[in-house]
Every structure is written in C-alpha cells, then in structure tokens.
JSON list of C-alpha atoms in Angstrom, two decimals:
[
{"chain": "A", "resi": 260, "resn": "CYS", "atom": "CA", "xyz": [-46.87, 99.47, 46.73]},
{"chain": "A", "resi": 261, "resn": "GLY", "atom": "CA", "xyz": [-45.16, 96.23, 45.73]},
{"chain": "A", "resi": 262, "resn": "MET", "atom": "CA", "xyz": [-41.78, 97.45, 46.93]},
{"chain": "A", "resi": 263, "resn": "SER", "atom": "CA", "xyz": [-43.20, 98.56, 50.28]},
{"chain": "A", "resi": 264, "resn": "ARG", "atom": "CA", "xyz": [-44.80, 95.16, 50.84]},
{"chain": "A", "resi": 265, "resn": "LEU", "atom": "CA", "xyz": [-41.52, 93.47, 49.97]},
{"chain": "A", "resi": 266, "resn": "ALA", "atom": "CA", "xyz": [-39.70, 95.70, 52.44]},
{"chain": "A", "resi": 267, "resn": "GLU", "atom": "CA", "xyz": [-42.24, 94.84, 55.14]},
{"chain": "A", "resi": 268, "resn": "ALA", "atom": "CA", "xyz": [-41.84, 91.14, 54.43]},
{"chain": "A", "resi": 269, "resn": "LEU", "atom": "CA", "xyz": [-38.06, 91.37, 54.62]},
{"chain": "A", "resi": 270, "resn": "ALA", "atom": "CA", "xyz": [-38.27, 93.30, 57.88]},
{"chain": "A", "resi": 271, "resn": "TRP", "atom": "CA", "xyz": [-40.60, 90.62, 59.25]},
{"chain": "A", "resi": 272, "resn": "VAL", "atom": "CA", "xyz": [-38.32, 87.67, 58.45]},
{"chain": "A", "resi": 273, "resn": "ARG", "atom": "CA", "xyz": [-35.23, 89.52, 59.65]},
{"chain": "A", "resi": 274, "resn": "HIS", "atom": "CA", "xyz": [-36.77, 90.27, 63.04]},
{"chain": "A", "resi": 275, "resn": "PRO", "atom": "CA", "xyz": [-34.78, 88.64, 65.89]},
{"chain": "A", "resi": 276, "resn": "MET", "atom": "CA", "xyz": [-37.84, 86.76, 67.18]},
{"chain": "A", "resi": 277, "resn": "PHE", "atom": "CA", "xyz": [-38.61, 85.36, 63.75]},
{"chain": "A", "resi": 278, "resn": "VAL", "atom": "CA", "xyz": [-35.02, 84.21, 63.39]},
{"chain": "A", "resi": 279, "resn": "LEU", "atom": "CA", "xyz": [-35.17, 82.69, 66.88]},
{"chain": "A", "resi": 280, "resn": "GLY", "atom": "CA", "xyz": [-38.34, 80.81, 65.97]},
{"chain": "A", "resi": 281, "resn": "ILE", "atom": "CA", "xyz": [-36.65, 79.34, 62.91]},
{"chain": "A", "resi": 282, "resn": "LYS", "atom": "CA", "xyz": [-33.60, 78.30, 64.95]},
{"chain": "A", "resi": 283, "resn": "GLU", "atom": "CA", "xyz": [-35.76, 76.55, 67.56]},
{"chain": "A", "resi": 284, "resn": "MET", "atom": "CA", "xyz": [-37.92, 74.72, 65.01]},
{"chain": "A", "resi": 285, "resn": "LEU", "atom": "CA", "xyz": [-35.11, 73.52, 62.74]},
{"chain": "A", "resi": 286, "resn": "PRO", "atom": "CA", "xyz": [-33.76, 70.84, 65.16]},
{"chain": "A", "resi": 287, "resn": "VAL", "atom": "CA", "xyz": [-37.09, 68.97, 65.05]},
{"chain": "A", "resi": 288, "resn": "SER", "atom": "CA", "xyz": [-37.56, 69.41, 61.30]},
{"chain": "A", "resi": 289, "resn": "PRO", "atom": "CA", "xyz": [-35.90, 66.06, 60.44]},
{"chain": "A", "resi": 290, "resn": "GLY", "atom": "CA", "xyz": [-38.61, 64.31, 62.46]},
{"chain": "A", "resi": 291, "resn": "ILE", "atom": "CA", "xyz": [-41.31, 66.30, 60.66]},
{"chain": "A", "resi": 292, "resn": "ALA", "atom": "CA", "xyz": [-39.69, 65.45, 57.34]},
{"chain": "A", "resi": 293, "resn": "ALA", "atom": "CA", "xyz": [-39.59, 61.72, 58.09]},
{"chain": "A", "resi": 294, "resn": "TRP", "atom": "CA", "xyz": [-43.20, 61.77, 59.21]},
{"chain": "A", "resi": 295, "resn": "GLY", "atom": "CA", "xyz": [-44.19, 63.70, 56.08]},
{"chain": "A", "resi": 296, "resn": "VAL", "atom": "CA", "xyz": [-42.42, 61.28, 53.74]},
{"chain": "A", "resi": 297, "resn": "THR", "atom": "CA", "xyz": [-44.09, 58.29, 55.41]},
{"chain": "A", "resi": 298, "resn": "THR", "atom": "CA", "xyz": [-47.54, 59.88, 55.19]},
{"chain": "A", "resi": 299, "resn": "GLY", "atom": "CA", "xyz": [-46.98, 60.83, 51.56]},
{"chain": "A", "resi": 300, "resn": "VAL", "atom": "CA", "xyz": [-45.92, 57.30, 50.66]},
{"chain": "A", "resi": 301, "resn": "ALA", "atom": "CA", "xyz": [-48.92, 55.80, 52.47]},
{"chain": "A", "resi": 302, "resn": "LEU", "atom": "CA", "xyz": [-51.35, 58.16, 50.74]},
{"chain": "A", "resi": 303, "resn": "ALA", "atom": "CA", "xyz": [-49.87, 57.53, 47.31]},
{"chain": "A", "resi": 304, "resn": "ASN", "atom": "CA", "xyz": [-50.20, 53.76, 47.82]},
{"chain": "A", "resi": 305, "resn": "SER", "atom": "CA", "xyz": [-53.77, 54.00, 49.15]},
{"chain": "A", "resi": 306, "resn": "GLY", "atom": "CA", "xyz": [-55.50, 53.76, 45.79]},
{"chain": "A", "resi": 307, "resn": "MET", "atom": "CA", "xyz": [-56.80, 57.33, 45.86]},
{"chain": "A", "resi": 308, "resn": "SER", "atom": "CA", "xyz": [-56.22, 59.55, 42.83]},
{"chain": "A", "resi": 309, "resn": "MET", "atom": "CA", "xyz": [-53.29, 61.97, 42.71]},
{"chain": "A", "resi": 310, "resn": "PHE", "atom": "CA", "xyz": [-55.73, 64.89, 42.95]},
{"chain": "A", "resi": 311, "resn": "GLU", "atom": "CA", "xyz": [-57.38, 63.44, 46.05]},
{"chain": "A", "resi": 312, "resn": "VAL", "atom": "CA", "xyz": [-54.06, 62.73, 47.70]},
{"chain": "A", "resi": 313, "resn": "SER", "atom": "CA", "xyz": [-52.73, 66.23, 46.96]},
{"chain": "A", "resi": 314, "resn": "ALA", "atom": "CA", "xyz": [-55.93, 67.94, 48.10]},
{"chain": "A", "resi": 315, "resn": "MET", "atom": "CA", "xyz": [-55.96, 65.94, 51.34]},
{"chain": "A", "resi": 316, "resn": "THR", "atom": "CA", "xyz": [-52.34, 66.82, 52.05]},
{"chain": "A", "resi": 317, "resn": "LEU", "atom": "CA", "xyz": [-52.92, 70.54, 51.55]},
{"chain": "A", "resi": 318, "resn": "MET", "atom": "CA", "xyz": [-56.27, 70.88, 53.32]},
{"chain": "A", "resi": 319, "resn": "VAL", "atom": "CA", "xyz": [-56.03, 68.44, 56.22]},
{"chain": "A", "resi": 320, "resn": "PHE", "atom": "CA", "xyz": [-52.43, 69.16, 57.34]},
{"chain": "A", "resi": 321, "resn": "ALA", "atom": "CA", "xyz": [-52.54, 66.46, 60.01]},
{"chain": "A", "resi": 322, "resn": "GLY", "atom": "CA", "xyz": [-50.59, 63.27, 59.45]},
{"chain": "A", "resi": 323, "resn": "SER", "atom": "CA", "xyz": [-52.24, 61.14, 62.14]},
{"chain": "A", "resi": 324, "resn": "SER", "atom": "CA", "xyz": [-55.72, 62.15, 60.94]},
{"chain": "A", "resi": 325, "resn": "GLN", "atom": "CA", "xyz": [-54.81, 61.44, 57.32]},
{"chain": "A", "resi": 326, "resn": "LEU", "atom": "CA", "xyz": [-53.44, 57.99, 58.12]},
{"chain": "A", "resi": 327, "resn": "ALA", "atom": "CA", "xyz": [-56.50, 57.15, 60.23]},
{"chain": "A", "resi": 328, "resn": "ALA", "atom": "CA", "xyz": [-59.03, 58.34, 57.65]},
{"chain": "A", "resi": 329, "resn": "MET", "atom": "CA", "xyz": [-57.27, 56.97, 54.56]},
{"chain": "A", "resi": 330, "resn": "PRO", "atom": "CA", "xyz": [-58.22, 53.26, 54.92]},
{"chain": "A", "resi": 331, "resn": "LEU", "atom": "CA", "xyz": [-61.80, 54.24, 55.74]},
{"chain": "A", "resi": 332, "resn": "ILE", "atom": "CA", "xyz": [-62.04, 56.36, 52.60]},
{"chain": "A", "resi": 333, "resn": "VAL", "atom": "CA", "xyz": [-60.61, 53.57, 50.46]},
{"chain": "A", "resi": 334, "resn": "ALA", "atom": "CA", "xyz": [-63.00, 51.04, 52.03]},
{"chain": "A", "resi": 335, "resn": "GLY", "atom": "CA", "xyz": [-65.98, 53.29, 51.28]},
{"chain": "A", "resi": 336, "resn": "ALA", "atom": "CA", "xyz": [-66.92, 53.84, 54.93]},
{"chain": "A", "resi": 337, "resn": "PRO", "atom": "CA", "xyz": [-69.81, 56.21, 55.71]},
{"chain": "A", "resi": 338, "resn": "LEU", "atom": "CA", "xyz": [-68.81, 59.86, 55.85]},
{"chain": "A", "resi": 339, "resn": "TRP", "atom": "CA", "xyz": [-69.82, 60.19, 59.50]},
{"chain": "A", "resi": 340, "resn": "VAL", "atom": "CA", "xyz": [-67.45, 57.35, 60.45]},
{"chain": "A", "resi": 341, "resn": "ILE", "atom": "CA", "xyz": [-64.57, 59.05, 58.63]},
{"chain": "A", "resi": 342, "resn": "TRP", "atom": "CA", "xyz": [-65.32, 62.40, 60.29]},
{"chain": "A", "resi": 343, "resn": "LEU", "atom": "CA", "xyz": [-65.70, 60.84, 63.73]},
{"chain": "A", "resi": 344, "resn": "THR", "atom": "CA", "xyz": [-62.41, 58.97, 63.39]},
{"chain": "A", "resi": 345, "resn": "ALA", "atom": "CA", "xyz": [-60.54, 62.12, 62.33]},
{"chain": "A", "resi": 346, "resn": "LEU", "atom": "CA", "xyz": [-62.19, 64.03, 65.19]},
{"chain": "A", "resi": 347, "resn": "CYS", "atom": "CA", "xyz": [-61.15, 61.49, 67.81]},
{"chain": "A", "resi": 348, "resn": "VAL", "atom": "CA", "xyz": [-57.57, 61.33, 66.55]},
{"chain": "A", "resi": 349, "resn": "ASN", "atom": "CA", "xyz": [-57.18, 65.11, 66.48]},
{"chain": "A", "resi": 350, "resn": "LEU", "atom": "CA", "xyz": [-59.25, 65.97, 69.54]},
{"chain": "A", "resi": 351, "resn": "ARG", "atom": "CA", "xyz": [-56.04, 66.95, 71.33]},
{"chain": "A", "resi": 352, "resn": "PHE", "atom": "CA", "xyz": [-55.97, 70.11, 69.22]},
{"chain": "A", "resi": 353, "resn": "ALA", "atom": "CA", "xyz": [-59.08, 71.33, 71.04]},
{"chain": "A", "resi": 354, "resn": "VAL", "atom": "CA", "xyz": [-56.97, 71.30, 74.22]},
{"chain": "A", "resi": 355, "resn": "PHE", "atom": "CA", "xyz": [-54.06, 73.01, 72.46]},
{"chain": "A", "resi": 356, "resn": "SER", "atom": "CA", "xyz": [-56.37, 75.68, 71.01]},
{"chain": "A", "resi": 357, "resn": "ALA", "atom": "CA", "xyz": [-57.96, 76.40, 74.37]},
{"chain": "A", "resi": 358, "resn": "HIS", "atom": "CA", "xyz": [-54.50, 76.86, 75.89]},
{"chain": "A", "resi": 359, "resn": "VAL", "atom": "CA", "xyz": [-53.13, 79.26, 73.26]},
{"chain": "A", "resi": 360, "resn": "ARG", "atom": "CA", "xyz": [-56.42, 81.15, 72.72]},
{"chain": "A", "resi": 361, "resn": "PRO", "atom": "CA", "xyz": [-55.55, 84.00, 75.14]},
{"chain": "A", "resi": 362, "resn": "PHE", "atom": "CA", "xyz": [-52.28, 84.61, 73.29]},
{"chain": "A", "resi": 363, "resn": "PHE", "atom": "CA", "xyz": [-53.97, 85.37, 69.96]},
{"chain": "A", "resi": 364, "resn": "MET", "atom": "CA", "xyz": [-57.29, 86.99, 70.92]},
{"chain": "A", "resi": 365, "resn": "LYS", "atom": "CA", "xyz": [-56.05, 90.47, 69.97]},
{"chain": "A", "resi": 366, "resn": "PHE", "atom": "CA", "xyz": [-55.50, 89.38, 66.37]},
{"chain": "A", "resi": 367, "resn": "GLY", "atom": "CA", "xyz": [-58.15, 89.61, 63.66]},
{"chain": "A", "resi": 368, "resn": "LEU", "atom": "CA", "xyz": [-60.35, 86.67, 62.73]},
{"chain": "A", "resi": 369, "resn": "PRO", "atom": "CA", "xyz": [-58.56, 85.85, 59.43]},
{"chain": "A", "resi": 370, "resn": "LYS", "atom": "CA", "xyz": [-55.21, 85.57, 61.22]},
{"chain": "A", "resi": 371, "resn": "ARG", "atom": "CA", "xyz": [-56.69, 83.46, 64.02]},
{"chain": "A", "resi": 372, "resn": "ILE", "atom": "CA", "xyz": [-58.24, 81.09, 61.48]},
{"chain": "A", "resi": 373, "resn": "THR", "atom": "CA", "xyz": [-54.91, 80.81, 59.65]},
{"chain": "A", "resi": 374, "resn": "TYR", "atom": "CA", "xyz": [-53.02, 80.13, 62.87]},
{"chain": "A", "resi": 375, "resn": "ALA", "atom": "CA", "xyz": [-55.62, 77.53, 63.87]},
{"chain": "A", "resi": 376, "resn": "TYR", "atom": "CA", "xyz": [-54.98, 75.70, 60.58]},
{"chain": "A", "resi": 377, "resn": "LEU", "atom": "CA", "xyz": [-51.22, 75.87, 61.13]},
{"chain": "A", "resi": 378, "resn": "LEU", "atom": "CA", "xyz": [-51.30, 74.70, 64.78]},
{"chain": "A", "resi": 379, "resn": "THR", "atom": "CA", "xyz": [-49.45, 71.41, 65.26]},
{"chain": "A", "resi": 380, "resn": "ASP", "atom": "CA", "xyz": [-48.06, 69.39, 68.16]},
{"chain": "A", "resi": 381, "resn": "LEU", "atom": "CA", "xyz": [-44.49, 70.57, 67.70]},
{"chain": "A", "resi": 382, "resn": "SER", "atom": "CA", "xyz": [-45.23, 74.24, 67.15]},
{"chain": "A", "resi": 383, "resn": "TYR", "atom": "CA", "xyz": [-47.50, 74.17, 70.20]},
{"chain": "A", "resi": 384, "resn": "VAL", "atom": "CA", "xyz": [-45.01, 72.62, 72.60]},
{"chain": "A", "resi": 385, "resn": "ILE", "atom": "CA", "xyz": [-42.12, 74.80, 71.47]},
{"chain": "A", "resi": 386, "resn": "PHE", "atom": "CA", "xyz": [-44.29, 77.91, 71.74]},
{"chain": "A", "resi": 387, "resn": "ILE", "atom": "CA", "xyz": [-45.57, 77.25, 75.27]},
{"chain": "A", "resi": 388, "resn": "LYS", "atom": "CA", "xyz": [-42.08, 76.35, 76.40]},
{"chain": "A", "resi": 389, "resn": "ARG", "atom": "CA", "xyz": [-41.02, 79.92, 75.66]},
{"chain": "A", "resi": 390, "resn": "TYR", "atom": "CA", "xyz": [-44.26, 81.75, 76.42]},
{"chain": "A", "resi": 391, "resn": "LYS", "atom": "CA", "xyz": [-45.70, 80.85, 79.81]},
{"chain": "A", "resi": 392, "resn": "THR", "atom": "CA", "xyz": [-47.95, 83.94, 79.99]},
{"chain": "A", "resi": 393, "resn": "VAL", "atom": "CA", "xyz": [-49.51, 86.37, 77.51]},
{"chain": "A", "resi": 394, "resn": "PRO", "atom": "CA", "xyz": [-47.33, 89.43, 76.79]},
{"chain": "A", "resi": 395, "resn": "THR", "atom": "CA", "xyz": [-48.73, 92.57, 78.39]},
{"chain": "A", "resi": 396, "resn": "THR", "atom": "CA", "xyz": [-47.49, 95.14, 75.86]},
{"chain": "A", "resi": 397, "resn": "ASP", "atom": "CA", "xyz": [-48.16, 95.66, 72.16]},
{"chain": "A", "resi": 398, "resn": "HIS", "atom": "CA", "xyz": [-44.43, 95.29, 71.52]},
{"chain": "A", "resi": 399, "resn": "GLY", "atom": "CA", "xyz": [-44.37, 91.96, 73.33]},
{"chain": "A", "resi": 400, "resn": "ILE", "atom": "CA", "xyz": [-47.39, 90.71, 71.40]},
{"chain": "A", "resi": 401, "resn": "ALA", "atom": "CA", "xyz": [-45.76, 91.74, 68.11]},
{"chain": "A", "resi": 402, "resn": "GLU", "atom": "CA", "xyz": [-42.60, 89.82, 69.03]},
{"chain": "A", "resi": 403, "resn": "MET", "atom": "CA", "xyz": [-44.68, 86.79, 70.02]},
{"chain": "A", "resi": 404, "resn": "ASP", "atom": "CA", "xyz": [-46.47, 86.97, 66.66]},
{"chain": "A", "resi": 405, "resn": "ARG", "atom": "CA", "xyz": [-43.19, 86.89, 64.78]},
{"chain": "A", "resi": 406, "resn": "TYR", "atom": "CA", "xyz": [-41.90, 84.00, 66.86]},
{"chain": "A", "resi": 407, "resn": "TRP", "atom": "CA", "xyz": [-45.07, 81.96, 66.32]},
{"chain": "A", "resi": 408, "resn": "SER", "atom": "CA", "xyz": [-45.20, 82.70, 62.59]},
{"chain": "A", "resi": 409, "resn": "ALA", "atom": "CA", "xyz": [-41.64, 81.39, 62.23]},
{"chain": "A", "resi": 410, "resn": "LEU", "atom": "CA", "xyz": [-42.51, 78.16, 64.05]},
{"chain": "A", "resi": 411, "resn": "VAL", "atom": "CA", "xyz": [-45.58, 77.42, 61.97]},
{"chain": "A", "resi": 412, "resn": "PHE", "atom": "CA", "xyz": [-43.94, 78.47, 58.69]},
{"chain": "A", "resi": 413, "resn": "ILE", "atom": "CA", "xyz": [-41.02, 76.07, 59.09]},
{"chain": "A", "resi": 414, "resn": "ASN", "atom": "CA", "xyz": [-43.37, 73.33, 60.28]},
{"chain": "A", "resi": 415, "resn": "TRP", "atom": "CA", "xyz": [-45.82, 73.78, 57.38]},
{"chain": "A", "resi": 416, "resn": "PHE", "atom": "CA", "xyz": [-43.13, 74.15, 54.72]},
{"chain": "A", "resi": 417, "resn": "THR", "atom": "CA", "xyz": [-41.19, 71.09, 55.91]},
{"chain": "A", "resi": 418, "resn": "TRP", "atom": "CA", "xyz": [-44.33, 68.97, 56.13]},
{"chain": "A", "resi": 419, "resn": "MET", "atom": "CA", "xyz": [-45.61, 69.93, 52.68]},
{"chain": "A", "resi": 420, "resn": "LEU", "atom": "CA", "xyz": [-42.23, 69.59, 51.00]},
{"chain": "A", "resi": 421, "resn": "PHE", "atom": "CA", "xyz": [-41.56, 66.10, 52.31]},
{"chain": "A", "resi": 422, "resn": "SER", "atom": "CA", "xyz": [-45.17, 64.90, 52.08]},
{"chain": "A", "resi": 423, "resn": "PHE", "atom": "CA", "xyz": [-45.20, 65.67, 48.37]},
{"chain": "A", "resi": 424, "resn": "LEU", "atom": "CA", "xyz": [-41.71, 64.18, 48.07]},
{"chain": "A", "resi": 425, "resn": "GLY", "atom": "CA", "xyz": [-43.11, 60.97, 49.59]},
{"chain": "A", "resi": 426, "resn": "ILE", "atom": "CA", "xyz": [-46.02, 61.07, 47.15]},
{"chain": "A", "resi": 427, "resn": "ALA", "atom": "CA", "xyz": [-43.65, 61.54, 44.21]},
{"chain": "A", "resi": 428, "resn": "LEU", "atom": "CA", "xyz": [-41.26, 58.78, 45.33]},
{"chain": "A", "resi": 429, "resn": "ALA", "atom": "CA", "xyz": [-43.89, 56.34, 46.60]},
{"chain": "A", "resi": 430, "resn": "SER", "atom": "CA", "xyz": [-42.87, 53.68, 44.09]},
{"chain": "A", "resi": 431, "resn": "VAL", "atom": "CA", "xyz": [-39.28, 53.56, 45.38]},
{"chain": "A", "resi": 432, "resn": "ILE", "atom": "CA", "xyz": [-39.71, 54.23, 49.14]},
{"chain": "A", "resi": 433, "resn": "PRO", "atom": "CA", "xyz": [-41.17, 51.24, 51.03]},
{"chain": "A", "resi": 434, "resn": "LEU", "atom": "CA", "xyz": [-43.34, 51.77, 54.10]},
{"chain": "A", "resi": 435, "resn": "SER", "atom": "CA", "xyz": [-41.23, 49.14, 55.86]},
{"chain": "A", "resi": 436, "resn": "TRP", "atom": "CA", "xyz": [-38.55, 51.77, 56.45]},
{"chain": "A", "resi": 437, "resn": "GLY", "atom": "CA", "xyz": [-40.58, 52.95, 59.43]},
{"chain": "A", "resi": 438, "resn": "LEU", "atom": "CA", "xyz": [-39.70, 56.62, 58.97]},
{"chain": "A", "resi": 439, "resn": "SER", "atom": "CA", "xyz": [-42.65, 57.75, 61.07]},
{"chain": "A", "resi": 440, "resn": "PHE", "atom": "CA", "xyz": [-40.79, 56.52, 64.17]},
{"chain": "A", "resi": 441, "resn": "ALA", "atom": "CA", "xyz": [-38.33, 59.40, 63.74]},
{"chain": "A", "resi": 442, "resn": "GLY", "atom": "CA", "xyz": [-41.20, 61.86, 63.93]},
{"chain": "A", "resi": 443, "resn": "ILE", "atom": "CA", "xyz": [-42.51, 60.20, 67.08]},
{"chain": "A", "resi": 444, "resn": "LEU", "atom": "CA", "xyz": [-39.08, 60.41, 68.69]},
{"chain": "A", "resi": 445, "resn": "ALA", "atom": "CA", "xyz": [-38.83, 64.10, 67.85]},
{"chain": "A", "resi": 446, "resn": "LEU", "atom": "CA", "xyz": [-42.20, 64.79, 69.44]},
{"chain": "A", "resi": 447, "resn": "MET", "atom": "CA", "xyz": [-41.34, 62.74, 72.52]},
{"chain": "A", "resi": 448, "resn": "GLY", "atom": "CA", "xyz": [-38.09, 64.62, 72.97]},
{"chain": "A", "resi": 449, "resn": "ILE", "atom": "CA", "xyz": [-39.83, 67.98, 73.05]},
{"chain": "A", "resi": 450, "resn": "SER", "atom": "CA", "xyz": [-42.66, 66.68, 75.23]},
{"chain": "A", "resi": 451, "resn": "CYS", "atom": "CA", "xyz": [-40.21, 65.31, 77.79]},
{"chain": "A", "resi": 452, "resn": "SER", "atom": "CA", "xyz": [-38.41, 68.65, 77.92]},
{"chain": "A", "resi": 453, "resn": "LEU", "atom": "CA", "xyz": [-41.68, 70.24, 79.07]},
{"chain": "A", "resi": 454, "resn": "VAL", "atom": "CA", "xyz": [-41.99, 67.95, 82.09]},
{"chain": "A", "resi": 455, "resn": "THR", "atom": "CA", "xyz": [-40.50, 70.45, 84.53]},
{"chain": "A", "resi": 456, "resn": "THR", "atom": "CA", "xyz": [-42.74, 69.90, 87.56]},
{"chain": "A", "resi": 457, "resn": "ARG", "atom": "CA", "xyz": [-44.01, 66.93, 89.53]},
{"chain": "A", "resi": 458, "resn": "LEU", "atom": "CA", "xyz": [-47.58, 67.62, 88.42]},
{"chain": "A", "resi": 459, "resn": "ARG", "atom": "CA", "xyz": [-46.59, 67.61, 84.75]},
{"chain": "A", "resi": 460, "resn": "ALA", "atom": "CA", "xyz": [-44.59, 64.40, 85.22]},
{"chain": "A", "resi": 461, "resn": "PHE", "atom": "CA", "xyz": [-47.53, 62.75, 86.96]},
{"chain": "A", "resi": 462, "resn": "ALA", "atom": "CA", "xyz": [-49.93, 63.90, 84.22]},
{"chain": "A", "resi": 463, "resn": "ALA", "atom": "CA", "xyz": [-47.61, 62.56, 81.51]},
{"chain": "A", "resi": 464, "resn": "VAL", "atom": "CA", "xyz": [-47.26, 59.15, 83.18]},
{"chain": "A", "resi": 465, "resn": "LEU", "atom": "CA", "xyz": [-50.99, 58.95, 83.85]},
{"chain": "A", "resi": 466, "resn": "SER", "atom": "CA", "xyz": [-51.86, 59.92, 80.29]},
{"chain": "A", "resi": 467, "resn": "GLY", "atom": "CA", "xyz": [-49.51, 57.35, 78.80]},
{"chain": "A", "resi": 468, "resn": "THR", "atom": "CA", "xyz": [-50.71, 54.62, 81.14]},
{"chain": "A", "resi": 469, "resn": "ALA", "atom": "CA", "xyz": [-54.38, 55.33, 80.38]},
{"chain": "A", "resi": 470, "resn": "ALA", "atom": "CA", "xyz": [-53.74, 55.40, 76.63]},
{"chain": "A", "resi": 471, "resn": "VAL", "atom": "CA", "xyz": [-51.93, 52.05, 76.72]},
{"chain": "A", "resi": 472, "resn": "ALA", "atom": "CA", "xyz": [-54.61, 50.49, 78.94]},
{"chain": "A", "resi": 473, "resn": "ALA", "atom": "CA", "xyz": [-57.32, 51.61, 76.50]},
{"chain": "A", "resi": 474, "resn": "PHE", "atom": "CA", "xyz": [-55.38, 50.63, 73.38]},
{"chain": "A", "resi": 475, "resn": "ALA", "atom": "CA", "xyz": [-58.04, 48.10, 72.33]},
{"chain": "A", "resi": 476, "resn": "LEU", "atom": "CA", "xyz": [-60.70, 50.78, 71.89]},
{"chain": "A", "resi": 477, "resn": "PRO", "atom": "CA", "xyz": [-61.76, 51.44, 68.29]},
{"chain": "A", "resi": 478, "resn": "LEU", "atom": "CA", "xyz": [-61.17, 54.64, 66.32]},
{"chain": "A", "resi": 479, "resn": "LYS", "atom": "CA", "xyz": [-58.03, 55.40, 68.35]},
{"chain": "A", "resi": 480, "resn": "LEU", "atom": "CA", "xyz": [-60.20, 56.45, 71.28]},
{"chain": "A", "resi": 481, "resn": "ASN", "atom": "CA", "xyz": [-57.36, 55.47, 73.61]},
{"chain": "A", "resi": 482, "resn": "ILE", "atom": "CA", "xyz": [-55.78, 58.84, 72.76]},
{"chain": "A", "resi": 483, "resn": "LEU", "atom": "CA", "xyz": [-58.91, 60.61, 73.97]},
{"chain": "A", "resi": 484, "resn": "VAL", "atom": "CA", "xyz": [-58.93, 58.49, 77.13]},
{"chain": "A", "resi": 485, "resn": "GLY", "atom": "CA", "xyz": [-55.32, 59.40, 77.88]},
{"chain": "A", "resi": 486, "resn": "VAL", "atom": "CA", "xyz": [-55.89, 63.13, 77.37]},
{"chain": "A", "resi": 487, "resn": "ALA", "atom": "CA", "xyz": [-59.11, 63.10, 79.42]},
{"chain": "A", "resi": 488, "resn": "ALA", "atom": "CA", "xyz": [-57.48, 61.21, 82.30]},
{"chain": "A", "resi": 489, "resn": "ALA", "atom": "CA", "xyz": [-54.51, 63.58, 82.47]},
{"chain": "A", "resi": 490, "resn": "VAL", "atom": "CA", "xyz": [-56.67, 66.73, 82.26]},
{"chain": "A", "resi": 491, "resn": "ALA", "atom": "CA", "xyz": [-59.15, 65.46, 84.86]},
{"chain": "A", "resi": 492, "resn": "ILE", "atom": "CA", "xyz": [-56.59, 64.43, 87.47]},
{"chain": "A", "resi": 493, "resn": "SER", "atom": "CA", "xyz": [-54.52, 67.59, 86.91]},
{"chain": "A", "resi": 494, "resn": "LEU", "atom": "CA", "xyz": [-57.58, 69.78, 87.46]},
{"chain": "A", "resi": 495, "resn": "LEU", "atom": "CA", "xyz": [-58.46, 67.88, 90.64]},
{"chain": "A", "resi": 496, "resn": "ILE", "atom": "CA", "xyz": [-54.95, 68.29, 92.02]},
{"chain": "A", "resi": 497, "resn": "ASP", "atom": "CA", "xyz": [-54.84, 71.96, 91.08]},
{"chain": "A", "resi": 498, "resn": "ARG", "atom": "CA", "xyz": [-58.18, 72.62, 92.79]},
{"chain": "A", "resi": 499, "resn": "SER", "atom": "CA", "xyz": [-57.06, 70.70, 95.84]},
{"chain": "A", "resi": 500, "resn": "ARG", "atom": "CA", "xyz": [-53.92, 72.86, 96.06]},
{"chain": "A", "resi": 501, "resn": "SER", "atom": "CA", "xyz": [-55.95, 76.06, 95.67]},
{"chain": "A", "resi": 502, "resn": "SER", "atom": "CA", "xyz": [-58.33, 75.07, 98.47]},
{"chain": "A", "resi": 503, "resn": "HIS", "atom": "CA", "xyz": [-55.42, 74.51, 100.86]},
{"chain": "A", "resi": 504, "resn": "GLU", "atom": "CA", "xyz": [-53.73, 77.81, 100.10]}
]
C-alpha cells in the first residue's frame, strides 16, 4: 500500500503539467521569498510569542493580512476590529474565488477547501493566464489539477520556508531593507502581463486610481474601493456591449 502511494505521488509530480506549473511559478518565487522574509521579520519583532508567530504564519498564509492584523493584536484591539481589518485587506480573494470556482466544482469538498486555503494572488494570475475556460473533458480537468497543484505547492513551500527563515533571522535582518518591494514588483509584473485587452487596461488604471484616491481611508479600505470600482465599471461596459450586439 505504501509503495503504491509512493508510485502515485511520483507519477503525479512527473506529469508534464505539474512540471510546467513548477517552471512557471519559479520565476516569481524570489519575490515571494523576499515578501516572506519581510513578513517573518516583522512578526518576530512584533512582541508576540514564538508560538503565536509560528501559528499565525501556518494558519493565515496571507502576508498582507498578517501585517495589517499584527499591530492591532499587539495593541490589544477588539477581536472584531482585527477580523474586520483582515477581511478588508483580503476581500480580493472573494473575487478570485468566484472566478476560479467553476474550474474546481467537480472536485470533492476536502480538496476545494485545501485549494481555497492555498489560493494566492500569484497562483491565481498565473493560473487564469493559462486557463481561460474550464476544460470540457476529464483528462483536461486532471491536467488542470496537476498544473494548479504545482503552482500552489511552490508558492506555499517558498512562502513558509522564507517566512520562518525571516522569523529565525529577525535579530540580524533589519526591516529597513525593504524586501517586500521585491514581492510587489513580482506581482505587478504578472498583473501587467494579463492586461491584454483595452477593457482590462481600463479596469487596471481605474482600480489603481480609485485606490490611490481613497488611500486615506482606514483599515486599508482603499483596496476594497479600487476593486469595487474596477468590477462595477467593467460590468457596466460588458453589459453595454452585450446590449448592442
């Protein structure tokens, strides 16, 4: 039984789509690593215990949410404020989840829950760049599953490895290095590569403009404003096009 499971695992990781997923995620891994180190250093210097920092890293798996919630936790803010802040910062994942939901509906609930936990900005944008529509055959769905599992595995492993490295080396790595900027650049590079139509370009410019204009809002609500503005105007334009066709 153990040997058969090992053989299945080896066949899985040797599959061409799994290998392709690894190859396409590796170029952005340095950005993920830099972001992870920065988050680990910040958490280790927050005043929380090592157990709390480690548990947060493993369970939350969201750097922006961790960095937003951390000062509130240290300051003893009410739990509802901490939850609301994390929700606002990560609300974009509701949009991501709604987009990829049709791709994974044929999978069982445990796998869907696992993939929901592993969903990140980078894995999402790389995935939808390759898969514009849901595969129509079981073979195509199986290949898609292997491709996605490779993306999220490399993403998760890189993040955890370098987050804990940042926690371990917090006393010798200053936050002034600004390593998180490398992660932002990596995300921007992939996002820009997805702007392949005029509507997407317009939505990206509108979203960025709205987020900057609303920067003064508390709890990082400017992110929500930017997403809402882009989604709303894109839907209006899409409906307008459909009515004229």
